[in-house]
Coordinates of C-alpha atoms and ligand atoms in Angstrom, one line a residue:
M1 CA -276.9 48.5 -61.3
G2 CA -273.6 47.5 -62.9
S3 CA -273.3 46.4 -66.5
F4 CA -273.5 42.8 -67.5
F5 CA -269.8 43.0 -68.5
E6 CA -268.8 43.9 -64.9
F7 CA -271.0 41.2 -63.6
S8 CA -269.5 38.7 -66.0
R9 CA -266.0 39.6 -64.9
Q10 CA -266.8 39.0 -61.3
V11 CA -268.4 35.7 -62.1
N12 CA -265.6 34.5 -64.3
A13 CA -263.1 34.9 -61.5
A14 CA -264.4 31.4 -60.5
L15 CA -263.2 29.0 -63.2
M16 CA -264.1 25.4 -63.0
V17 CA -261.1 23.1 -63.1
I18 CA -261.4 19.4 -63.9
D19 CA -258.7 17.6 -62.0
E20 CA -259.4 14.1 -63.1
I21 CA -261.8 12.2 -65.2
T22 CA -261.3 8.5 -65.2
L23 CA -262.6 6.0 -67.6
Q24 CA -265.3 5.0 -65.2
G25 CA -266.6 8.6 -65.3
R26 CA -265.6 9.7 -61.8
A27 CA -264.7 13.3 -61.8
E28 CA -263.3 15.6 -59.2
F29 CA -263.9 19.3 -59.6
H30 CA -263.0 22.4 -57.6
F31 CA -263.4 26.1 -58.1
M32 CA -260.4 28.4 -57.9
V33 CA -259.8 32.1 -58.4
N34 CA -258.1 32.7 -61.7
P35 CA -256.5 36.2 -61.7
A36 CA -256.2 36.1 -65.5
A37 CA -260.0 35.9 -65.8
T38 CA -260.4 39.5 -64.5
G39 CA -259.7 40.8 -68.0
F40 CA -262.6 38.7 -69.5
V41 CA -264.5 40.3 -72.3
L42 CA -267.9 38.8 -73.1
P43 CA -267.9 37.4 -76.6
R44 CA -270.9 37.9 -78.9
M45 CA -273.8 36.1 -77.4
K46 CA -275.3 33.0 -79.1
T47 CA -279.0 33.4 -79.2
S48 CA -281.9 30.9 -79.2
D49 CA -285.5 31.0 -78.1
I50 CA -285.1 28.5 -75.4
L51 CA -282.0 27.5 -73.4
I52 CA -282.2 24.2 -71.5
L53 CA -279.6 23.7 -68.7
G54 CA -278.7 20.1 -68.3
A55 CA -278.8 17.1 -70.7
G56 CA -280.1 14.4 -68.5
L57 CA -283.4 12.7 -69.1
S58 CA -285.4 15.8 -68.2
G59 CA -283.5 18.2 -70.4
L60 CA -283.3 15.9 -73.4
L61 CA -286.9 14.9 -73.2
T62 CA -288.0 18.6 -72.8
A63 CA -286.1 19.4 -76.0
H64 CA -287.6 16.4 -77.8
L65 CA -291.2 17.4 -76.8
L66 CA -290.6 21.0 -77.7
R67 CA -289.2 19.9 -81.1
Q68 CA -292.5 18.1 -81.7
Q69 CA -294.8 20.8 -80.3
R70 CA -293.0 23.9 -81.6
P71 CA -290.6 23.1 -84.4
D72 CA -290.4 26.8 -85.1
L73 CA -288.6 27.5 -81.8
R74 CA -284.8 27.6 -81.7
L75 CA -283.5 25.4 -78.9
R76 CA -280.1 24.9 -77.3
I77 CA -279.1 22.6 -74.4
L78 CA -276.0 23.5 -72.2
E79 CA -274.6 20.4 -70.5
A80 CA -271.7 20.7 -67.9
R81 CA -270.3 17.2 -68.4
P82 CA -268.5 16.0 -71.5
E83 CA -271.4 13.6 -72.2
P84 CA -275.2 13.8 -71.9
G85 CA -277.2 11.4 -69.7
G86 CA -276.8 12.8 -66.2
R87 CA -277.8 10.2 -63.7
I88 CA -278.4 7.7 -66.5
R89 CA -275.0 6.1 -67.1
T90 CA -274.6 2.7 -68.7
L91 CA -271.1 1.3 -69.0
R92 CA -270.6 -0.8 -72.1
P93 CA -267.3 -2.7 -71.7
E94 CA -266.3 -5.0 -74.6
A95 CA -267.7 -8.5 -74.4
A96 CA -269.8 -7.8 -71.3
A97 CA -273.4 -7.1 -70.4
P98 CA -274.4 -3.4 -70.2
L99 CA -273.7 -2.2 -66.7
E100 CA -276.0 0.3 -65.1
M101 CA -274.2 2.7 -62.9
G102 CA -277.2 5.0 -62.5
A103 CA -281.0 4.6 -63.2
T104 CA -282.0 1.0 -63.7
W105 CA -285.5 -0.1 -62.6
L106 CA -289.0 1.0 -63.4
S107 CA -292.2 -0.3 -62.0
P108 CA -295.7 -0.8 -63.6
D109 CA -296.9 2.5 -62.1
H110 CA -294.3 4.5 -63.9
R111 CA -296.8 5.0 -66.7
R112 CA -295.3 8.1 -68.4
L113 CA -291.9 6.4 -68.7
Q114 CA -293.6 3.3 -70.1
K115 CA -295.4 5.4 -72.7
L116 CA -292.2 7.1 -73.6
L117 CA -290.4 3.8 -74.0
T118 CA -293.1 2.5 -76.3
R119 CA -293.0 5.7 -78.4
L120 CA -289.2 5.3 -78.7
G121 CA -289.4 1.6 -79.5
I122 CA -287.5 0.5 -76.4
E123 CA -288.4 -2.7 -74.7
T124 CA -288.2 -3.6 -71.0
I125 CA -287.2 -6.9 -69.4
P126 CA -288.3 -8.2 -66.0
Q127 CA -285.7 -8.0 -63.3
R128 CA -284.7 -11.6 -62.5
M129 CA -284.8 -12.1 -58.7
G130 CA -285.1 -15.9 -58.4
S131 CA -287.2 -17.5 -55.7
E132 CA -284.5 -17.1 -53.0
A133 CA -282.0 -14.5 -51.8
V134 CA -279.0 -14.6 -49.7
Y135 CA -279.6 -12.5 -46.6
E136 CA -276.9 -11.4 -44.2
F137 CA -278.8 -10.1 -41.1
S138 CA -275.6 -8.9 -39.3
P139 CA -271.8 -9.3 -39.5
A140 CA -272.0 -11.6 -36.5
Q141 CA -274.5 -14.0 -38.1
P142 CA -273.9 -16.5 -40.9
P143 CA -275.7 -15.6 -44.2
Q144 CA -279.0 -17.4 -44.7
R145 CA -281.0 -18.3 -47.8
V146 CA -284.4 -16.7 -47.6
Q147 CA -287.5 -17.3 -49.7
L148 CA -288.5 -14.2 -51.6
P149 CA -292.1 -13.3 -51.2
S150 CA -294.2 -14.2 -54.3
G151 CA -296.8 -11.7 -55.6
E152 CA -294.5 -8.7 -55.1
P153 CA -294.9 -6.1 -57.9
Q154 CA -292.4 -6.9 -60.7
S155 CA -289.6 -4.5 -61.4
F156 CA -288.3 -4.0 -65.0
R157 CA -285.0 -3.0 -66.6
I158 CA -284.5 -1.4 -70.0
K159 CA -283.5 -4.1 -72.5
G160 CA -280.1 -3.3 -73.9
G161 CA -279.3 -0.6 -71.3
T162 CA -281.0 2.5 -69.8
D163 CA -278.8 4.8 -71.9
R164 CA -280.8 3.7 -75.0
I165 CA -283.4 6.3 -73.9
I166 CA -280.7 9.0 -74.0
T167 CA -279.4 7.9 -77.4
A168 CA -282.9 7.9 -78.8
L169 CA -283.6 11.4 -77.5
I170 CA -280.3 12.8 -78.7
S171 CA -281.0 11.5 -82.2
S172 CA -284.0 13.8 -82.4
L173 CA -281.9 16.9 -81.7
G174 CA -280.8 19.2 -84.5
E175 CA -277.1 20.0 -85.3
G176 CA -275.4 22.2 -82.6
E177 CA -278.4 22.0 -80.3
L178 CA -276.5 20.1 -77.6
V179 CA -273.4 21.9 -76.2
C180 CA -271.3 19.8 -73.8
N181 CA -268.6 20.9 -71.4
A182 CA -270.6 24.1 -70.9
P183 CA -271.5 24.7 -67.3
P184 CA -273.4 27.9 -66.8
L185 CA -271.9 30.1 -64.1
A186 CA -274.4 32.9 -64.1
V187 CA -277.9 33.6 -65.3
R188 CA -279.1 37.1 -65.6
A189 CA -282.5 38.6 -66.5
V190 CA -282.3 41.9 -68.2
R191 CA -284.7 44.6 -69.4
D192 CA -282.5 46.1 -72.0
E193 CA -280.2 43.8 -73.9
Q194 CA -278.1 46.6 -75.4
E195 CA -274.4 46.3 -74.6
G196 CA -273.3 48.2 -71.5
S197 CA -276.8 49.4 -70.5
T198 CA -278.3 46.1 -69.3
E199 CA -280.5 46.6 -66.3
A200 CA -281.5 43.7 -64.0
A201 CA -285.2 42.9 -63.9
S202 CA -286.7 42.2 -60.5
A203 CA -287.2 38.6 -59.5
N204 CA -290.9 38.4 -59.9
S205 CA -291.5 41.1 -62.6
G206 CA -292.7 40.4 -66.0
A207 CA -290.5 43.2 -67.3
T208 CA -287.6 41.0 -68.4
T209 CA -286.9 41.1 -72.1
K210 CA -284.0 38.6 -72.3
M211 CA -282.3 35.9 -70.2
L212 CA -278.5 35.9 -70.4
V213 CA -276.4 32.9 -69.5
E214 CA -272.7 32.8 -69.1
T215 CA -270.4 29.7 -69.3
P216 CA -266.6 29.8 -68.9
D217 CA -266.3 30.0 -72.7
E218 CA -269.4 31.7 -74.2
G219 CA -272.3 33.9 -73.5
Y220 CA -275.8 32.8 -74.5
A221 CA -279.1 34.8 -74.7
A222 CA -282.6 33.3 -74.8
S223 CA -286.2 34.3 -74.1
V224 CA -286.9 31.4 -71.8
I225 CA -284.5 29.3 -69.7
I226 CA -285.4 25.8 -68.4
S227 CA -283.2 24.5 -65.7
T228 CA -283.1 20.8 -65.1
L229 CA -280.4 20.8 -62.5
P230 CA -281.1 19.2 -59.2
P231 CA -282.5 22.2 -57.2
R232 CA -279.8 22.0 -54.5
L233 CA -277.0 22.0 -57.2
L234 CA -278.7 24.8 -59.0
T235 CA -278.5 27.1 -56.0
H236 CA -274.9 26.1 -55.2
S237 CA -273.4 26.3 -58.7
I238 CA -275.1 29.2 -60.6
I239 CA -275.3 32.8 -59.6
F240 CA -278.7 34.4 -60.4
D241 CA -279.2 38.1 -61.0
P242 CA -281.7 39.1 -59.7
P243 CA -281.3 36.4 -57.0
L244 CA -283.9 33.6 -56.8
P245 CA -286.7 34.4 -54.4
G246 CA -285.7 33.7 -50.8
T247 CA -288.2 30.9 -50.1
L248 CA -287.4 29.1 -53.3
H249 CA -283.6 29.5 -52.6
R250 CA -284.0 28.2 -49.0
I251 CA -286.1 25.2 -50.0
A252 CA -284.0 24.3 -53.1
S253 CA -280.8 24.4 -51.1
Q254 CA -282.3 21.8 -48.7
T255 CA -283.8 19.6 -51.4
H256 CA -282.4 16.1 -51.5
T257 CA -280.9 15.0 -54.8
W258 CA -282.0 11.4 -55.2
M259 CA -279.3 8.8 -55.1
S260 CA -276.5 11.4 -55.1
E261 CA -274.8 9.8 -52.1
S262 CA -274.9 6.2 -53.5
I263 CA -272.2 4.0 -54.8
K264 CA -273.3 1.6 -57.5
A265 CA -270.9 -1.3 -58.2
G266 CA -270.8 -4.7 -59.6
F267 CA -268.9 -7.5 -61.4
S268 CA -269.2 -8.6 -65.0
S269 CA -268.1 -12.0 -66.0
T270 CA -268.4 -14.8 -68.5
H271 CA -268.2 -17.2 -65.5
P272 CA -271.5 -19.1 -65.7
R273 CA -271.5 -20.9 -62.4
L274 CA -271.7 -17.7 -60.4
F275 CA -274.5 -16.1 -62.3
R276 CA -276.9 -18.6 -63.8
Q277 CA -280.0 -19.1 -61.7
E278 CA -280.8 -22.2 -63.9
D279 CA -277.8 -23.8 -62.3
G280 CA -279.2 -23.1 -58.8
A281 CA -277.1 -20.0 -58.1
V282 CA -278.7 -17.3 -56.0
T283 CA -278.1 -13.9 -57.5
T284 CA -280.0 -11.7 -55.2
L285 CA -278.3 -10.5 -52.0
F286 CA -279.3 -8.3 -49.1
S287 CA -276.8 -7.5 -46.4
N288 CA -276.6 -5.5 -43.3
A289 CA -272.9 -6.2 -43.0
G290 CA -271.8 -4.9 -46.4
P291 CA -270.0 -3.6 -48.3
F292 CA -272.8 -4.6 -50.8
T293 CA -276.1 -3.9 -49.2
E294 CA -278.0 -5.1 -52.2
L295 CA -277.0 -7.1 -55.3
Y296 CA -279.0 -8.2 -58.3
D297 CA -278.6 -10.1 -61.5
H298 CA -277.8 -7.9 -64.5
S299 CA -277.0 -10.6 -67.0
S300 CA -277.9 -10.1 -70.7
E301 CA -278.7 -13.0 -73.0
R302 CA -275.0 -13.6 -73.6
D303 CA -273.0 -12.0 -70.7
H304 CA -273.2 -12.2 -67.0
A305 CA -273.2 -9.4 -64.4
L306 CA -274.1 -8.7 -60.8
I307 CA -274.8 -5.0 -59.9
G308 CA -275.9 -3.4 -56.7
F309 CA -275.2 -0.8 -54.1
L310 CA -272.2 -0.5 -51.8
H311 CA -272.7 1.1 -48.4
P312 CA -272.5 4.9 -48.9
G313 CA -270.2 5.2 -45.9
L314 CA -267.4 3.6 -48.0
S315 CA -267.2 6.6 -50.4
E316 CA -263.9 7.8 -48.9
L317 CA -262.1 4.5 -49.6
T318 CA -260.2 4.1 -52.8
P319 CA -261.9 2.1 -55.6
E320 CA -259.3 -0.6 -55.1
D321 CA -260.2 -1.0 -51.4
R322 CA -263.9 -1.1 -52.2
E323 CA -263.2 -3.8 -54.8
A324 CA -261.2 -5.8 -52.4
A325 CA -264.0 -5.6 -49.7
A326 CA -266.7 -6.4 -52.3
T327 CA -264.8 -9.5 -53.5
K328 CA -264.3 -10.7 -50.0
Q329 CA -268.0 -10.4 -49.3
L330 CA -269.0 -12.3 -52.4
N331 CA -266.6 -15.1 -51.5
R332 CA -268.1 -15.1 -48.0
L333 CA -271.7 -15.1 -49.2
L334 CA -271.6 -17.1 -52.4
G335 CA -268.7 -19.5 -51.6
T336 CA -266.7 -18.2 -54.6
Q337 CA -263.0 -17.5 -54.9
A338 CA -261.0 -14.6 -56.1
G339 CA -261.1 -14.5 -59.9
D340 CA -264.6 -16.0 -60.1
H341 CA -266.3 -12.7 -60.3
G342 CA -264.7 -11.1 -63.4
T343 CA -264.1 -7.4 -63.7
Y344 CA -265.2 -4.9 -61.1
Y345 CA -266.9 -1.6 -62.0
E346 CA -268.3 1.2 -59.8
C347 CA -269.5 4.8 -59.8
N348 CA -269.2 6.8 -56.6
W349 CA -271.9 9.4 -57.1
K350 CA -270.8 11.5 -54.1
Q351 CA -267.8 12.5 -56.2
E352 CA -269.8 13.7 -59.1
A353 CA -269.7 17.4 -58.9
F354 CA -272.5 17.8 -61.5
T355 CA -274.9 15.7 -59.5
H356 CA -274.0 15.9 -55.8
S357 CA -273.5 19.1 -53.8
P358 CA -271.9 18.3 -50.5
H359 CA -273.6 19.4 -47.3
S360 CA -272.6 19.3 -43.7
G361 CA -275.9 18.4 -42.1
F362 CA -278.3 15.5 -42.9
I363 CA -280.8 16.0 -45.7
P364 CA -283.4 13.2 -45.4
P365 CA -284.0 11.2 -48.6
H366 CA -286.6 12.9 -50.9
Q367 CA -286.7 16.0 -48.6
H368 CA -288.7 18.7 -50.5
N369 CA -288.9 16.6 -53.6
G370 CA -291.8 17.8 -55.6
H371 CA -292.3 20.9 -53.5
P372 CA -294.9 23.2 -55.2
V373 CA -292.5 26.2 -54.9
F374 CA -290.6 24.7 -57.9
R375 CA -293.6 25.1 -60.2
Q376 CA -294.3 28.8 -59.4
P377 CA -293.7 31.2 -62.3
L378 CA -290.5 33.1 -62.2
L379 CA -289.5 36.2 -64.1
G380 CA -292.9 36.3 -65.8
G381 CA -292.5 32.7 -66.9
R382 CA -289.1 33.1 -68.5
L383 CA -287.3 30.9 -65.9
I384 CA -288.8 27.4 -65.6
L385 CA -287.4 25.0 -62.9
S386 CA -287.6 21.4 -64.0
G387 CA -285.7 18.1 -63.4
T388 CA -286.9 15.0 -61.5
E389 CA -286.7 16.5 -58.0
T390 CA -289.3 19.2 -59.0
A391 CA -291.9 16.8 -60.3
S392 CA -295.2 16.5 -58.5
V393 CA -295.3 12.7 -59.2
H394 CA -292.5 10.2 -58.5
P395 CA -289.9 12.9 -57.9
G396 CA -286.4 11.6 -57.8
Y397 CA -287.1 8.8 -60.3
M398 CA -287.0 8.6 -64.1
E399 CA -290.8 8.8 -64.0
G400 CA -290.4 12.2 -62.2
A401 CA -287.9 13.3 -64.9
V402 CA -290.5 12.5 -67.6
A403 CA -293.3 14.3 -65.7
S404 CA -291.1 17.3 -65.2
A405 CA -290.1 17.4 -68.9
E406 CA -293.7 17.3 -69.9
H407 CA -294.6 20.1 -67.5
A408 CA -291.6 22.3 -68.6
A409 CA -292.3 21.8 -72.4
E410 CA -295.9 22.7 -71.8
A411 CA -295.1 25.8 -69.8
A412 CA -292.5 27.0 -72.3
A413 CA -294.8 26.4 -75.3
A414 CA -297.6 28.2 -73.5
W415 CA -295.2 31.2 -72.8
F416 CA -294.4 31.5 -76.5
S417 CA -298.1 31.2 -77.5
S418 CA -299.0 34.1 -75.2
H419 CA -296.0 36.2 -76.2
G420 CA -296.4 35.9 -80.0
Ligands
LIG1 C1 -277.1 5.3 -58.6 C2 -278.4 5.8 -59.1 C3 -279.4 4.8 -59.3 C4 -280.7 5.2 -59.7 N1 -281.7 4.2 -59.9 C5 -282.9 4.6 -60.4 C6 -283.8 3.6 -60.7 O1 -283.5 2.4 -60.6 N2 -285.0 4.0 -61.2 C7 -285.3 5.3 -61.4 O2 -286.4 5.6 -61.9 N3 -284.4 6.3 -61.1 C8 -283.2 5.9 -60.6 N4 -282.3 6.9 -60.4 C9 -282.7 8.3 -60.5 C10 -282.7 8.7 -62.0 O3 -281.4 8.5 -62.5 C11 -283.1 10.2 -62.1 O4 -284.4 10.3 -61.6 C12 -283.0 10.8 -63.5 O5 -282.0 10.3 -64.3 C13 -283.0 12.3 -63.4 O6 -282.9 12.9 -64.6 P1 -282.8 14.5 -64.6 O7 -282.6 14.9 -66.0 O8 -284.0 15.1 -63.9 O9 -281.5 14.9 -63.7 P2 -280.0 14.5 -64.0 O10 -279.9 13.2 -64.7 O11 -279.3 14.8 -62.8 O12 -279.6 15.6 -65.1 C14 -279.2 16.9 -64.8 C15 -278.1 17.3 -65.9 O13 -277.6 18.6 -65.6 C16 -276.2 18.6 -65.8 N5 -275.6 19.7 -65.0 C17 -275.3 19.7 -63.7 N6 -274.8 20.9 -63.4 C18 -274.9 21.7 -64.5 C19 -274.5 23.0 -64.8 N7 -274.0 23.9 -63.9 N8 -274.7 23.4 -66.1 C20 -275.2 22.6 -67.1 N9 -275.6 21.3 -66.8 C21 -275.4 20.9 -65.5 C22 -275.8 17.2 -65.3 O14 -274.5 16.9 -65.8 C23 -276.9 16.3 -65.8 O15 -276.6 15.9 -67.1 C24 -281.0 6.6 -60.0 C25 -280.0 7.5 -59.8 C26 -278.7 7.1 -59.4 C27 -277.6 8.1 -59.3

């Protein structure tokens, strides 16, 4: 078995290059071979008791819970993006309502999330639907106003923006516990952490004494690692030594990452006529013609906004072309004119390399979400797989992220209790 340094050199040949990050948070990444990296020397490792990979809702909540349960443990979170939040992304343009480009709604049966919100002092507001929606059955038929069924379970949004959860959780972290721009490239379990003589542990053995993680800039060591990456992304972006068990790898690489193919978009405006239900405007749209397939009122007390989903098949268009098509649709369906809608915003999640991992075949929505293989102990409990897609309840949703964080924090705390 080669040394960790050799292993590191090989892994570092793949350097992540960020081509472009726009203000709206779209990013394009690709890996390239960097010959200069072959001379890489591993710097001194930064150590902690627990290393959490990913600072979305699952990762940040896991840290928050562990901080409460085991304040004696040293934590560190490694996040690949420049900002935490993951699939929770609230845009806050000046003089506009907060615009949700990611997670938005919760329902009454999302009880863990509700409890968390209460604990964090965050309120919810009902999603305004109105009594009618505009429904476009097909491109060939004129849009119709349809009565929305009464008695449907009410959906709620987070008052002031979903990212308030992220902000609240970050405030409970200690200094230096969150490291951004730090995508782990490799994770290795070793039996002897002495330099040059590291030996790989076997995947299911309890013989591991340390977990080593390498990012492009630093090396990290911890007793326990909790990954909150979507399982498919995990298997496609991080090299494990020893490799993950075959069944786990196979299932994870075919696990759907919820909403990772979606395009969330909308308009923000101070134009009251378009958005105010009190004035008889309909703000809920459903369309089989597109580009918006769904559109909902996102107004705050002061500012007005409509946010929804564009047809995912439009992901290859430019943002300008999507905006033009969306504007045309609103004019057609709502009888508005160019300029009525205010500013256009969007997030094309298919282009987010730290959420979506491209695949050639079709992975059905929610495939393998919550699969029990994700909760099997790995490396004697030193590697814990978490994140919403691993949750046994409501996987894919914020509720699943909360459930997975509770499970991961409990499993990590139990590991430290039994290992002194
Ligand atoms: C458009 C959209 C709409 C949604 N709407 C809803 C909704 O209405 N209601 C609802 O309940 N849920 C919704 N969701 C789902 C919800 O956002 C997720 O369930 C939840 O945010 C997942 O949290 P997580 O921490 O498990 O995963 P993520 O948020 O995906 O967090 C994973 C973190 O890992 C980071 N990461 C990735 N690769 C690496 C790496 N190599 N190294 C280190 N870090 C890495 C990512 O940057 C990210 O921060 C929506 C999602 C999207 C995209």
